[in-house]
mmCIF file with all atom_site columns, C-alpha atoms and ligand atoms in Angstrom:
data_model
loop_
_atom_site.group_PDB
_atom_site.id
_atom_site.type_symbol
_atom_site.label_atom_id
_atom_site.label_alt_id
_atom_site.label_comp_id
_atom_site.label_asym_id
_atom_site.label_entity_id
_atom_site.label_seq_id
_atom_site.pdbx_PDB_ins_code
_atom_site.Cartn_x
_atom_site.Cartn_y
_atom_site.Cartn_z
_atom_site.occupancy
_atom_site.B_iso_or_equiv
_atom_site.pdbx_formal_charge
_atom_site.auth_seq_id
_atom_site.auth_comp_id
_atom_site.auth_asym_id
_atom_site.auth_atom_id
_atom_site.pdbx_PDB_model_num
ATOM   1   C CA . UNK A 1 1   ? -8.040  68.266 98.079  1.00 0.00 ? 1   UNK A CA 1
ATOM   2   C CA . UNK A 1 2   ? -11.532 67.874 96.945  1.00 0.00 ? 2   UNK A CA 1
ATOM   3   C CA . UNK A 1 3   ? -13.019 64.220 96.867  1.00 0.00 ? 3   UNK A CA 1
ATOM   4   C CA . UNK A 1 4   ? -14.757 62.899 93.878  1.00 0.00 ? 4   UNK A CA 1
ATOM   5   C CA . UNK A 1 5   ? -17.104 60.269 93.331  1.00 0.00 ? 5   UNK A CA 1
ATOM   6   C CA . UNK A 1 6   ? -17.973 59.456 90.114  1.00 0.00 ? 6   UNK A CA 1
ATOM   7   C CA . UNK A 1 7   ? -21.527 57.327 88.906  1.00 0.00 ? 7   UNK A CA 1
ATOM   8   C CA . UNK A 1 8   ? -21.229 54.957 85.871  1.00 0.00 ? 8   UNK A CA 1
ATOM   9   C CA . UNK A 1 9   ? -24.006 52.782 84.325  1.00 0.00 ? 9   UNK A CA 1
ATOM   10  C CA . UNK A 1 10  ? -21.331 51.094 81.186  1.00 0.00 ? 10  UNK A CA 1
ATOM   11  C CA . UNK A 1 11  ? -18.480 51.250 79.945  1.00 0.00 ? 11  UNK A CA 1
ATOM   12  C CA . UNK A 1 12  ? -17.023 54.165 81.860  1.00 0.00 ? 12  UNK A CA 1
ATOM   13  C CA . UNK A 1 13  ? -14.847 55.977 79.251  1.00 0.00 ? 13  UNK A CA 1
ATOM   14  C CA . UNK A 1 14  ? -15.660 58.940 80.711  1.00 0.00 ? 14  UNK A CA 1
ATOM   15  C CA . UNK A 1 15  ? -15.068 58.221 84.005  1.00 0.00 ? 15  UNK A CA 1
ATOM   16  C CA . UNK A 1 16  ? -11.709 56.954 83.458  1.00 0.00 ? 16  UNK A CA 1
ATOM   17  C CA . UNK A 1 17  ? -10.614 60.311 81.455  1.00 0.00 ? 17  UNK A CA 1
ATOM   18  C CA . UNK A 1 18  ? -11.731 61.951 84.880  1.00 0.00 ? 18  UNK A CA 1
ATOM   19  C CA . UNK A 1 19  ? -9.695  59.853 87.256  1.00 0.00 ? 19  UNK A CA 1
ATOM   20  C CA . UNK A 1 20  ? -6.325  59.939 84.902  1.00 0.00 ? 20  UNK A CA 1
ATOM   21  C CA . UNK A 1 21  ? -7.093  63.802 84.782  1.00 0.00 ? 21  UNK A CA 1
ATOM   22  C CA . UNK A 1 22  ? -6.447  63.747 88.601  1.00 0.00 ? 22  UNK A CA 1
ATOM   23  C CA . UNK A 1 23  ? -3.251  63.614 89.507  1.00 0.00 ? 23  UNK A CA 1
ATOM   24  C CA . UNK A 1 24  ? -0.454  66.244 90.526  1.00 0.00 ? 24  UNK A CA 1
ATOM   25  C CA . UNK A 1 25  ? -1.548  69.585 90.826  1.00 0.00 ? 25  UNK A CA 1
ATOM   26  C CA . UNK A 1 26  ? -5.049  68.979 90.055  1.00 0.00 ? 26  UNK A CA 1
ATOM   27  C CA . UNK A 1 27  ? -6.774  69.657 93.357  1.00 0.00 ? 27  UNK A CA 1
ATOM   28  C CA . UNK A 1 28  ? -9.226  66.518 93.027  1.00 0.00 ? 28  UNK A CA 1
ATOM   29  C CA . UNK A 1 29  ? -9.177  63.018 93.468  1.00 0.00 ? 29  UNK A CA 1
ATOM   30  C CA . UNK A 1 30  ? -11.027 59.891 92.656  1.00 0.00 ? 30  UNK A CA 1
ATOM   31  C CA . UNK A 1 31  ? -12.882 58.490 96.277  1.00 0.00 ? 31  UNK A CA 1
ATOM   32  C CA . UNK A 1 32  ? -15.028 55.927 94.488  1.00 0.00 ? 32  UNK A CA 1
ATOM   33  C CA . UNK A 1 33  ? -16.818 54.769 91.106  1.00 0.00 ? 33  UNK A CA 1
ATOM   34  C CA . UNK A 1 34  ? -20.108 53.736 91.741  1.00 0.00 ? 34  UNK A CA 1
ATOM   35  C CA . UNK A 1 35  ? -22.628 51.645 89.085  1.00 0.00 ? 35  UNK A CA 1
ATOM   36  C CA . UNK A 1 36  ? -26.211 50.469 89.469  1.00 0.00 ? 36  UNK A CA 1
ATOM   37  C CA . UNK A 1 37  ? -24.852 47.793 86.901  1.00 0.00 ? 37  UNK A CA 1
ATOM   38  C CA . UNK A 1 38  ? -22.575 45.243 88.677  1.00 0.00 ? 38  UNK A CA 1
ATOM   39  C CA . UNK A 1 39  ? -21.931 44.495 84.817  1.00 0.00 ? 39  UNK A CA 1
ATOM   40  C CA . UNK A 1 40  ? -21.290 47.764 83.998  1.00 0.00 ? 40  UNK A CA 1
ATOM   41  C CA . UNK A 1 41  ? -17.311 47.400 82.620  1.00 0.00 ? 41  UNK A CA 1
ATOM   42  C CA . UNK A 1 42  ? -16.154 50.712 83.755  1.00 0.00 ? 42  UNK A CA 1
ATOM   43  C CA . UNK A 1 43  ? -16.375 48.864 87.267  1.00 0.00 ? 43  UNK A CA 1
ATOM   44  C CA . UNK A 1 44  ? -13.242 46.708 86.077  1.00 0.00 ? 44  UNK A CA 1
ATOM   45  C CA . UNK A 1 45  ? -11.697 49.506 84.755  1.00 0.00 ? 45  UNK A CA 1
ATOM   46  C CA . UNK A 1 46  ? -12.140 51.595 87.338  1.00 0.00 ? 46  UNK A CA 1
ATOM   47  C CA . UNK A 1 47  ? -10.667 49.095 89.813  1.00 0.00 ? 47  UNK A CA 1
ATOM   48  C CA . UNK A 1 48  ? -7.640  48.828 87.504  1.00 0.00 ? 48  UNK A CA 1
ATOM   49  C CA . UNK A 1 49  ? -7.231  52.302 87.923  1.00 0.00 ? 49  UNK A CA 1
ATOM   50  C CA . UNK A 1 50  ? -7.016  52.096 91.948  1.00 0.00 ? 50  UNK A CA 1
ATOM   51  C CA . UNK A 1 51  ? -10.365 53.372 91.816  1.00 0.00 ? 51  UNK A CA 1
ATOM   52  C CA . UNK A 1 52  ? -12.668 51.873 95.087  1.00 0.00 ? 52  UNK A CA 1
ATOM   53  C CA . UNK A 1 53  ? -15.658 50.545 93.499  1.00 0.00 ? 53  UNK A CA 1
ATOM   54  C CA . UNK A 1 54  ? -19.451 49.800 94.458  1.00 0.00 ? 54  UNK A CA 1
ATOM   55  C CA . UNK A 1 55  ? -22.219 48.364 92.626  1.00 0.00 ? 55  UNK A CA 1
ATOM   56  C CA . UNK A 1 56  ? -26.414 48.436 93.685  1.00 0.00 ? 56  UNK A CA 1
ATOM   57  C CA . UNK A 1 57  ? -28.306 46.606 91.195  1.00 0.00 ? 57  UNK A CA 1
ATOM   58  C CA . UNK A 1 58  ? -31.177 48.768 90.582  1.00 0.00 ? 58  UNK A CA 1
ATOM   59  C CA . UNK A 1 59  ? -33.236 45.543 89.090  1.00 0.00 ? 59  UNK A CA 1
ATOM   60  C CA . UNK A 1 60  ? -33.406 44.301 93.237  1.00 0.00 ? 60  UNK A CA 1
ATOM   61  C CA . UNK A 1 61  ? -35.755 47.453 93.926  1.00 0.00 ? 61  UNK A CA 1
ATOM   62  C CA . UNK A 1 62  ? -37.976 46.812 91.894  1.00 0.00 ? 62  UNK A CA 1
ATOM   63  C CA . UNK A 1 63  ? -39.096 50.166 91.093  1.00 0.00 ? 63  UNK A CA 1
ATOM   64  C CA . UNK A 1 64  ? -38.602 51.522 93.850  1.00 0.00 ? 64  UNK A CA 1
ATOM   65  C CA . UNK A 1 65  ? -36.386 54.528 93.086  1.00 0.00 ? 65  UNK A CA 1
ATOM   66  C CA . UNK A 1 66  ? -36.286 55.414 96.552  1.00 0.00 ? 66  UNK A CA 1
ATOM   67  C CA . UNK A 1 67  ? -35.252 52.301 97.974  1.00 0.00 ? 67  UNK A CA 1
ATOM   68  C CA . UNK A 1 68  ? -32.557 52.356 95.508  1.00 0.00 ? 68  UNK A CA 1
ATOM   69  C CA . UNK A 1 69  ? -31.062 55.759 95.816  1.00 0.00 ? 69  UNK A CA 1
ATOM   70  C CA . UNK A 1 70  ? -30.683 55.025 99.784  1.00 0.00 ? 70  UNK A CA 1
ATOM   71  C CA . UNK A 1 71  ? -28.839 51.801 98.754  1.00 0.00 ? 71  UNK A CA 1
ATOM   72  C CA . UNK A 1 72  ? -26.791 53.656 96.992  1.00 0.00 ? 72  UNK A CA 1
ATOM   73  C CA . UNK A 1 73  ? -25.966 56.512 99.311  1.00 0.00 ? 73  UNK A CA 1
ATOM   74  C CA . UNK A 1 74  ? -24.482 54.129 101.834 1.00 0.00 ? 74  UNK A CA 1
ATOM   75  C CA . UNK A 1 75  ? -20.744 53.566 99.669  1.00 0.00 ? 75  UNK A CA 1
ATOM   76  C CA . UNK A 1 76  ? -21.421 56.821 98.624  1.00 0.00 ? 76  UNK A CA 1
ATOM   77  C CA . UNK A 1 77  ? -21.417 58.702 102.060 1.00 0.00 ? 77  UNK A CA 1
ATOM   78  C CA . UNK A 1 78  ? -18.927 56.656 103.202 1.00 0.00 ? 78  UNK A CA 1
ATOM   79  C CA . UNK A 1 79  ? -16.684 58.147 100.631 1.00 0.00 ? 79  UNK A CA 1
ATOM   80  C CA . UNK A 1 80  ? -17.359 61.383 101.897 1.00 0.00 ? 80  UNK A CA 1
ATOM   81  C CA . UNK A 1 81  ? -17.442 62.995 98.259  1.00 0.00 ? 81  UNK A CA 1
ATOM   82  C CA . UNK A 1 82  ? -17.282 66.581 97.929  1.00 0.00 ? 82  UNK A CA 1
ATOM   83  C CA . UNK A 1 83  ? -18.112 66.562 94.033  1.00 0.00 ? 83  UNK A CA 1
ATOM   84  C CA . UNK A 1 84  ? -20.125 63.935 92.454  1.00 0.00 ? 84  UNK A CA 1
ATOM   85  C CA . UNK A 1 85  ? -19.823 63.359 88.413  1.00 0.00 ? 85  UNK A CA 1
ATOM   86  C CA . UNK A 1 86  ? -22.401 61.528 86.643  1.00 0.00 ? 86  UNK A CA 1
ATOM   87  C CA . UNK A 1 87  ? -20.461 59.535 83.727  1.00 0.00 ? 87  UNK A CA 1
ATOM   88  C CA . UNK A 1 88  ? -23.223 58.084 81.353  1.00 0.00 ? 88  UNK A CA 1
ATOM   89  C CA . UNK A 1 89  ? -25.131 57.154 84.406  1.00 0.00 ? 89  UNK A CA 1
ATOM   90  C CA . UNK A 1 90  ? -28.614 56.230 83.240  1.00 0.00 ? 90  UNK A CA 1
ATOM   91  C CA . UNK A 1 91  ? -30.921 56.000 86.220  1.00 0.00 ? 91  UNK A CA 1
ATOM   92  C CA . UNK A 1 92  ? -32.807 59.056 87.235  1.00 0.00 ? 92  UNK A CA 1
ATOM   93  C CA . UNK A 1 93  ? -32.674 60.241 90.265  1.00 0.00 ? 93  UNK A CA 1
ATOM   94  C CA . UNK A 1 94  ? -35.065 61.780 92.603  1.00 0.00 ? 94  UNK A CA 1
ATOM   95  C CA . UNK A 1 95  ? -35.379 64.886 93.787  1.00 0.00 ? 95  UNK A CA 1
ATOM   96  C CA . UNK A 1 96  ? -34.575 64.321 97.285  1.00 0.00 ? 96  UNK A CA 1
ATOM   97  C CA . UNK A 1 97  ? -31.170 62.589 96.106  1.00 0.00 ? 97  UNK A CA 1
ATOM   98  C CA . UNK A 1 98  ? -30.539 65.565 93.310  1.00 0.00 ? 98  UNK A CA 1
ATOM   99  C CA . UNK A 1 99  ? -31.092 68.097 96.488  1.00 0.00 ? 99  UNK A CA 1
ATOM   100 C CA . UNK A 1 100 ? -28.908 66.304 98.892  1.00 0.00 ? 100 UNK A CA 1
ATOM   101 C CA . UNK A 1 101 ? -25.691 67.278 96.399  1.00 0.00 ? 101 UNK A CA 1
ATOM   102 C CA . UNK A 1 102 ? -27.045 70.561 95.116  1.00 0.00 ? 102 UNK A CA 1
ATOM   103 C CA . UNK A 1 103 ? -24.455 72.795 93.406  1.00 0.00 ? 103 UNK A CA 1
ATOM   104 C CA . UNK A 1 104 ? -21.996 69.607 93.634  1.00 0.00 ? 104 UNK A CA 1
ATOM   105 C CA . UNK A 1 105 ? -23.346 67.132 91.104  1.00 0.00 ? 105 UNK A CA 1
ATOM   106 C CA . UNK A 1 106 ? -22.435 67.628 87.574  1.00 0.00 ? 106 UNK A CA 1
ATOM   107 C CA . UNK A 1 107 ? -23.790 65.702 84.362  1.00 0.00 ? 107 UNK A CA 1
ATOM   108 C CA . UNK A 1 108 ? -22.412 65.185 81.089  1.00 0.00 ? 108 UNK A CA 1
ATOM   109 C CA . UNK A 1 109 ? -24.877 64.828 78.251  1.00 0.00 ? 109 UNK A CA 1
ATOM   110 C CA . UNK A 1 110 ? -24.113 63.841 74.425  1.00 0.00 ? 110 UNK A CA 1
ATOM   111 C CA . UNK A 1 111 ? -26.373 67.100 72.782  1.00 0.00 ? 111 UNK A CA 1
ATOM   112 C CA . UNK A 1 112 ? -25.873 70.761 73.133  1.00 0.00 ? 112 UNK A CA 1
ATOM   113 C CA . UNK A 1 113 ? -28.140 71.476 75.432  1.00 0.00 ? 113 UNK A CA 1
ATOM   114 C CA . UNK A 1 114 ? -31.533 72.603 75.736  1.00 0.00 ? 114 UNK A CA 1
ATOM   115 C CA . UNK A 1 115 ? -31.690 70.911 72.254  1.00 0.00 ? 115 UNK A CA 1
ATOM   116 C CA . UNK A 1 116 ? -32.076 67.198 73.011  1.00 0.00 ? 116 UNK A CA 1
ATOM   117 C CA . UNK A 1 117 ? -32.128 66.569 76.121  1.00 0.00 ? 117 UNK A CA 1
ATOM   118 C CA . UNK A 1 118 ? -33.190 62.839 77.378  1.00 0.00 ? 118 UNK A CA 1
ATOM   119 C CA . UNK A 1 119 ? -31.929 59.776 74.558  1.00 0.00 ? 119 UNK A CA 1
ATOM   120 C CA . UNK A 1 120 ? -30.921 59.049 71.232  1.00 0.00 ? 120 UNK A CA 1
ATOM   121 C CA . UNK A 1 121 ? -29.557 62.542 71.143  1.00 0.00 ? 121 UNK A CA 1
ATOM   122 C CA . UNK A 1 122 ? -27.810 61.788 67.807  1.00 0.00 ? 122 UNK A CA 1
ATOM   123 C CA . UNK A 1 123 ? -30.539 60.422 66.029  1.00 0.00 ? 123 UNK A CA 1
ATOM   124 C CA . UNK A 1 124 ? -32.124 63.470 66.604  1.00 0.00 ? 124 UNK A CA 1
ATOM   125 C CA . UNK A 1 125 ? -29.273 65.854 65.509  1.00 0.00 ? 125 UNK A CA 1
ATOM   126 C CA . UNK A 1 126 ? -29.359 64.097 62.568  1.00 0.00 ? 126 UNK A CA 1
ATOM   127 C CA . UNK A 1 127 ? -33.092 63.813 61.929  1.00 0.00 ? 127 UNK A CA 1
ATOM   128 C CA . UNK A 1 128 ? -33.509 67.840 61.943  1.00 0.00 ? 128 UNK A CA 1
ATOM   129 C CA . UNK A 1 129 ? -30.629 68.404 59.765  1.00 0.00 ? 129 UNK A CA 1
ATOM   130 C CA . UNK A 1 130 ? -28.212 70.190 62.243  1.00 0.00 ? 130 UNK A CA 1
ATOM   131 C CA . UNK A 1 131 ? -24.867 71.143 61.140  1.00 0.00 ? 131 UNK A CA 1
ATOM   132 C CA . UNK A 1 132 ? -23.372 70.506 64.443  1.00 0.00 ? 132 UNK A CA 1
ATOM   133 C CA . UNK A 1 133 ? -23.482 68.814 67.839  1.00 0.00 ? 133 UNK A CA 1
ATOM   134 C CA . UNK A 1 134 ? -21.436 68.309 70.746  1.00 0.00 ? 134 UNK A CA 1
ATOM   135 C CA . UNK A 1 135 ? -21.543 67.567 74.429  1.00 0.00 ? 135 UNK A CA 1
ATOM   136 C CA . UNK A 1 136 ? -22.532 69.453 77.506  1.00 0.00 ? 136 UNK A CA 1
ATOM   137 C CA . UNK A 1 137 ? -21.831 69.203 80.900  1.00 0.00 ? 137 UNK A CA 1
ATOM   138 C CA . UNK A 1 138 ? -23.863 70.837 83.687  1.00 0.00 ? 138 UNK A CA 1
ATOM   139 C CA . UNK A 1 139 ? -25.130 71.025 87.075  1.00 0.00 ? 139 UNK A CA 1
ATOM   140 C CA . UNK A 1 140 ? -28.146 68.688 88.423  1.00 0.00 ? 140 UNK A CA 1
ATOM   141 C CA . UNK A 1 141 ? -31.280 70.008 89.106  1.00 0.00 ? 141 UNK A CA 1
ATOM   142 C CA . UNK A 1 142 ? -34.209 67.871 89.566  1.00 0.00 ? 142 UNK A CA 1
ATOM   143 C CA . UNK A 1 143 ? -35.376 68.444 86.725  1.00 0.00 ? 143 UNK A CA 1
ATOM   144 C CA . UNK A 1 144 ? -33.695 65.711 83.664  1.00 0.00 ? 144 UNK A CA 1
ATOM   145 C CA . UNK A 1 145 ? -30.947 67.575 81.736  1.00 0.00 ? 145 UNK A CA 1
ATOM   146 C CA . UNK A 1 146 ? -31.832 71.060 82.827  1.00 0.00 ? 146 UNK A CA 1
ATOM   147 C CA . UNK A 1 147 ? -29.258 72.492 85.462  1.00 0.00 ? 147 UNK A CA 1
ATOM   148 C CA . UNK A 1 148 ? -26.746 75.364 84.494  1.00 0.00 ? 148 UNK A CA 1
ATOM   149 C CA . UNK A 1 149 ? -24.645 74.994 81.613  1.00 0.00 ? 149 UNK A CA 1
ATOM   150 C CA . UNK A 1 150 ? -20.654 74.604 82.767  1.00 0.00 ? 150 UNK A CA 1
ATOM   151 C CA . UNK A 1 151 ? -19.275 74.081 79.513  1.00 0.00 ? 151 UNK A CA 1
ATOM   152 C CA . UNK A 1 152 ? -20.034 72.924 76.162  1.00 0.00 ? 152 UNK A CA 1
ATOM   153 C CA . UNK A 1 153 ? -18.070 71.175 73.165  1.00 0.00 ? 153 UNK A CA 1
ATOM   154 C CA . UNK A 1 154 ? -19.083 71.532 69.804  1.00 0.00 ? 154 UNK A CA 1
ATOM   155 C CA . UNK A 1 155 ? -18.270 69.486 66.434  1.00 0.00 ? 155 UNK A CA 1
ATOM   156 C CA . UNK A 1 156 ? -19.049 69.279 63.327  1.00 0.00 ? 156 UNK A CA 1
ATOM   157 C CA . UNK A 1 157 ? -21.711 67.098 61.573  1.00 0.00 ? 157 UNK A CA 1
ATOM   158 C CA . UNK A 1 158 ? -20.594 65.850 58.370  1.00 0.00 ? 158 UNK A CA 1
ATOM   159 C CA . UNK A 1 159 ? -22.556 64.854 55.494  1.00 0.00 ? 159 UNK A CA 1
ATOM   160 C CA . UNK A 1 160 ? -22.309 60.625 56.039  1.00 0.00 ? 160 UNK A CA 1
ATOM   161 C CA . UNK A 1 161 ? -22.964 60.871 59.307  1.00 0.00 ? 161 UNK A CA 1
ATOM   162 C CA . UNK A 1 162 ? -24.739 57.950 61.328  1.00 0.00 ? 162 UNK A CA 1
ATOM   163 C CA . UNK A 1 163 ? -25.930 58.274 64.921  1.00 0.00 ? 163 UNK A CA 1
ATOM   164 C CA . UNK A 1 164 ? -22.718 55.707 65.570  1.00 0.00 ? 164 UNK A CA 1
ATOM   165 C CA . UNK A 1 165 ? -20.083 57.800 63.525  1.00 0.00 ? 165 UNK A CA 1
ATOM   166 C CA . UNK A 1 166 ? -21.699 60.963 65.244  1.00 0.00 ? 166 UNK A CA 1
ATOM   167 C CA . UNK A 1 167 ? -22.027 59.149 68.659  1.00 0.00 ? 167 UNK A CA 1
ATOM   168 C CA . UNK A 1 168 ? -18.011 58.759 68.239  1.00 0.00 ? 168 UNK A CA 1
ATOM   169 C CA . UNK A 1 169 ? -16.888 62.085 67.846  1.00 0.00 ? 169 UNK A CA 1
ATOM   170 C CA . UNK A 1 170 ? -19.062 63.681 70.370  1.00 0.00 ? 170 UNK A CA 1
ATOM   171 C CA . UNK A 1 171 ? -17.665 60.884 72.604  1.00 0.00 ? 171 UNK A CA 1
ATOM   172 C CA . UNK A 1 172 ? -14.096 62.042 71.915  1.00 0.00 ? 172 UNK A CA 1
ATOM   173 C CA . UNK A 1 173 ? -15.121 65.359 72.507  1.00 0.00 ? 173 UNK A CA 1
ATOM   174 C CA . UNK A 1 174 ? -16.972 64.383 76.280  1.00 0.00 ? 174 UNK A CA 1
ATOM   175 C CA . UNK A 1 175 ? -13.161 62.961 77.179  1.00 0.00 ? 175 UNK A CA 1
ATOM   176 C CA . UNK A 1 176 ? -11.516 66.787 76.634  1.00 0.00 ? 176 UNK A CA 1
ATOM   177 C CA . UNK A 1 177 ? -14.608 68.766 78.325  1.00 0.00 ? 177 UNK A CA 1
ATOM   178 C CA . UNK A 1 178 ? -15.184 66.817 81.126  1.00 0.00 ? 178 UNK A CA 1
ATOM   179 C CA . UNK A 1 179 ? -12.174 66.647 82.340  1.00 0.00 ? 179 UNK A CA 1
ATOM   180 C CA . UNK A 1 180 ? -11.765 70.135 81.809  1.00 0.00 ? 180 UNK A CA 1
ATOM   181 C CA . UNK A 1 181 ? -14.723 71.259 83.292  1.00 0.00 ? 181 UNK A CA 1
ATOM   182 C CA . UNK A 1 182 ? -13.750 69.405 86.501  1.00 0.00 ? 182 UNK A CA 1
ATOM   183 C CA . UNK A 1 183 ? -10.570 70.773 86.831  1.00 0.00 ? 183 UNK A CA 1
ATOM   184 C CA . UNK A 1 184 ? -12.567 74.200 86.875  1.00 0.00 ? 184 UNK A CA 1
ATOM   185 C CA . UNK A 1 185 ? -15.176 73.471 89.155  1.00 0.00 ? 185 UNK A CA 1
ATOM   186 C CA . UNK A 1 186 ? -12.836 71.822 91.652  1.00 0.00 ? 186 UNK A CA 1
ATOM   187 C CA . UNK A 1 187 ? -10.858 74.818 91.384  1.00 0.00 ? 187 UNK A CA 1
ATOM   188 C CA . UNK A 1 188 ? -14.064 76.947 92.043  1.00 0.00 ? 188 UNK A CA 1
ATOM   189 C CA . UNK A 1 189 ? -14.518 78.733 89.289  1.00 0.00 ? 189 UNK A CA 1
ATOM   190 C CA . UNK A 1 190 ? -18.101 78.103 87.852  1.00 0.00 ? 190 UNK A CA 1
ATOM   191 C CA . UNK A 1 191 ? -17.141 80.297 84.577  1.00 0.00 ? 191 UNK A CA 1
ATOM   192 C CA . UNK A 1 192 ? -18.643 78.426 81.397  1.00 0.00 ? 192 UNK A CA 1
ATOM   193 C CA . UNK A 1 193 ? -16.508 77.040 79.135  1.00 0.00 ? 193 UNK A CA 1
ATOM   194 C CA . UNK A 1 194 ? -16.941 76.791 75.751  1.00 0.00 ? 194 UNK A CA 1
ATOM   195 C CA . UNK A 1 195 ? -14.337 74.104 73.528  1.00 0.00 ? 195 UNK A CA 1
HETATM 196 C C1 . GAR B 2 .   ? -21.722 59.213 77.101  1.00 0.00 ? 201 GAR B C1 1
HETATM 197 O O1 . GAR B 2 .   ? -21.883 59.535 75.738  1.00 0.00 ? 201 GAR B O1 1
HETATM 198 C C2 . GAR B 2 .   ? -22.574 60.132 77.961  1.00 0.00 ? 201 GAR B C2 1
HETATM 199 O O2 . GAR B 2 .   ? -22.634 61.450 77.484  1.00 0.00 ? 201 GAR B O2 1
HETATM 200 C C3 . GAR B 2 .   ? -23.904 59.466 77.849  1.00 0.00 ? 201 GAR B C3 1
HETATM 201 O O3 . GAR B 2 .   ? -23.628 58.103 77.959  1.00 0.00 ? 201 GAR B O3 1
HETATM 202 C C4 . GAR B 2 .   ? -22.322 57.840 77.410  1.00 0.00 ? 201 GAR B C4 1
HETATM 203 C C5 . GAR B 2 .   ? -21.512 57.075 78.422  1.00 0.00 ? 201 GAR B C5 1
HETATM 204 O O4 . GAR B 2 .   ? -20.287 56.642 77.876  1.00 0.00 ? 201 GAR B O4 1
HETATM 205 N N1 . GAR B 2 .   ? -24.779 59.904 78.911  1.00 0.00 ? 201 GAR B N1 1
HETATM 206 C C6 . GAR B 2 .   ? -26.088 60.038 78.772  1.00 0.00 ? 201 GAR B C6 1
HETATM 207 O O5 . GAR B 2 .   ? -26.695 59.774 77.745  1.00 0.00 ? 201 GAR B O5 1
HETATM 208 C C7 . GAR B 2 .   ? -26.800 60.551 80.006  1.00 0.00 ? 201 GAR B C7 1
HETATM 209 N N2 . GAR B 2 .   ? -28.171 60.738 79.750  1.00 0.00 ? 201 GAR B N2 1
HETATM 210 P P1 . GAR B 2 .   ? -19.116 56.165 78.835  1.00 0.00 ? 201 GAR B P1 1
HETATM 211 O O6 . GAR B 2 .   ? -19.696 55.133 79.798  1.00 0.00 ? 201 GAR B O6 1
HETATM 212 O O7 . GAR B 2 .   ? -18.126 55.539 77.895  1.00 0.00 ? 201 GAR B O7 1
HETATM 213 O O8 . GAR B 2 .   ? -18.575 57.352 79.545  1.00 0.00 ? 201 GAR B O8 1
#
C-alpha cells in the first residue's frame, strides 16, 4: 500500500476527492494533510475525514523559505509518505525540497499547461480568447509548473464566461483527474491521461 501525503493551502476540495478516492482496492492511502495555513479549512475537513493533520505557518519564517520547508518536513517524514500531492498548495518550494521527492510529487494546476502557468490562470484564458481550458496535473520539478504532464482535463469555455464561472468548472473537472491520475501513478503506470 503506497502512503500519501497530501499539501493544502485552503479549502482542500481537492484533497478531500483524493482521500475518498482511497479506499478498497485502490492501492493508496491518506498518511497526512499538511497546510502552511493553520486557517486553511481543508485542515477541518481533512480531520473529519480521519485524515492526521499538521499545520506550519509560513508567516513565523519570515521569509525564510528554507527554514520553513524543514519545519515542514518534520510531520511530513514522520508520515513516511511514498507519494506526495500538492492540492492548491500555494507556497513554492525550493529546490532542495522539490529534489528530496523527485518523481513522487505531483501538482495539480487550473490551465492546460505550458499555457498559463503561475496565477489567475482563468483570467488569462479568458483575456486571449481561448475556446477552452482545463486542468493539469504533473510531476514537480524545480522549476514552477513545469514537470511532465500526467494527465490533462479539458472543458469548454462558453461565451459568458467569468474567471469565477470558469474557475468552477475547471474545479469540477480537477476533482475527476486528480483522483484519477493518482490511482494511476500509485499503480505505476506513468501513461498520460487525457479526460
Ligand atoms: C485549485 O483550483 C488548484 O488547481 C489551484 O488552487 C485550487 C485549490 O482548490 N492550485 C493552484 O493554483 C496551484 N498553483 P482546493 O483547495 O479546493 O483544492
Amino acid at each position: 500500500m503506497k502512503r500519501v501525503a497530501i499539501l493544502i493551502s485552503g479549502g482542500g476540495s481537492n484533497m478531500a476527492r483524493l482521500v475518498e478516492s482511497m479506499t478498497g482496492a485502490h492501492p493508496a492511502r491518506p498518511v497526512l494533510v499538511a497546510s502552511n495555513d493553520p486557517a486553511a479549512a481543508g485542515l477541518d475537513r481533512a480531520a473529519a475525514l480521519g485524515v492526521p493533520t499538521a499545520a506550519v505557518d509560513h508567516r513565523d519564517f519570515r521569509g525564510d523559505r528554507a527554514a520553513f520547508e524543514a519545519a515542514l518536513l518534520a510531520p511530513l517524514l514522520a508520515a513516511r509518505p511514498d507519494i506526495i500531492c500538492l492540492a492548491g498548495f500555494m507556497r513554492i518550494l525550493t529546490p532542495g525540497f522539490v529534489h528530496r521527492f523527485a518523481g513522487r510529487m505531483l501538482n495539480i494546476h487550473p490551465s492546460l499547461l505550458p499555457r498559463y502557468t503561475g496565477l489567475q490562470t482563468h483570467a488569462r484564458a479568458l483575456a486571449a480568447g481561448d475556446g477552452e481550458a482545463g486542468c493539469t496535473v504533473h510531476l514537480v520539478t524545480p522549476v514552477l509548473d513545469v514537470g511532465p504532464i500526467l494527465g490533462q482535463a479539458r472543458v469548454p469555455v462558453l461565451p459568458d464566461d467569468t474567471p469565477d464561472t470558469l474557475a468552477a468548472r475547471v474545479l469540477a473537472a480537477e476533482h475527476r483527474l486528480y483522483p484519477a491520475v493518482l490511482r494511476r501513478f500509485a499503480e505505476g503506470d506513468r501513461a498520460r491521461l487525457d479526460l
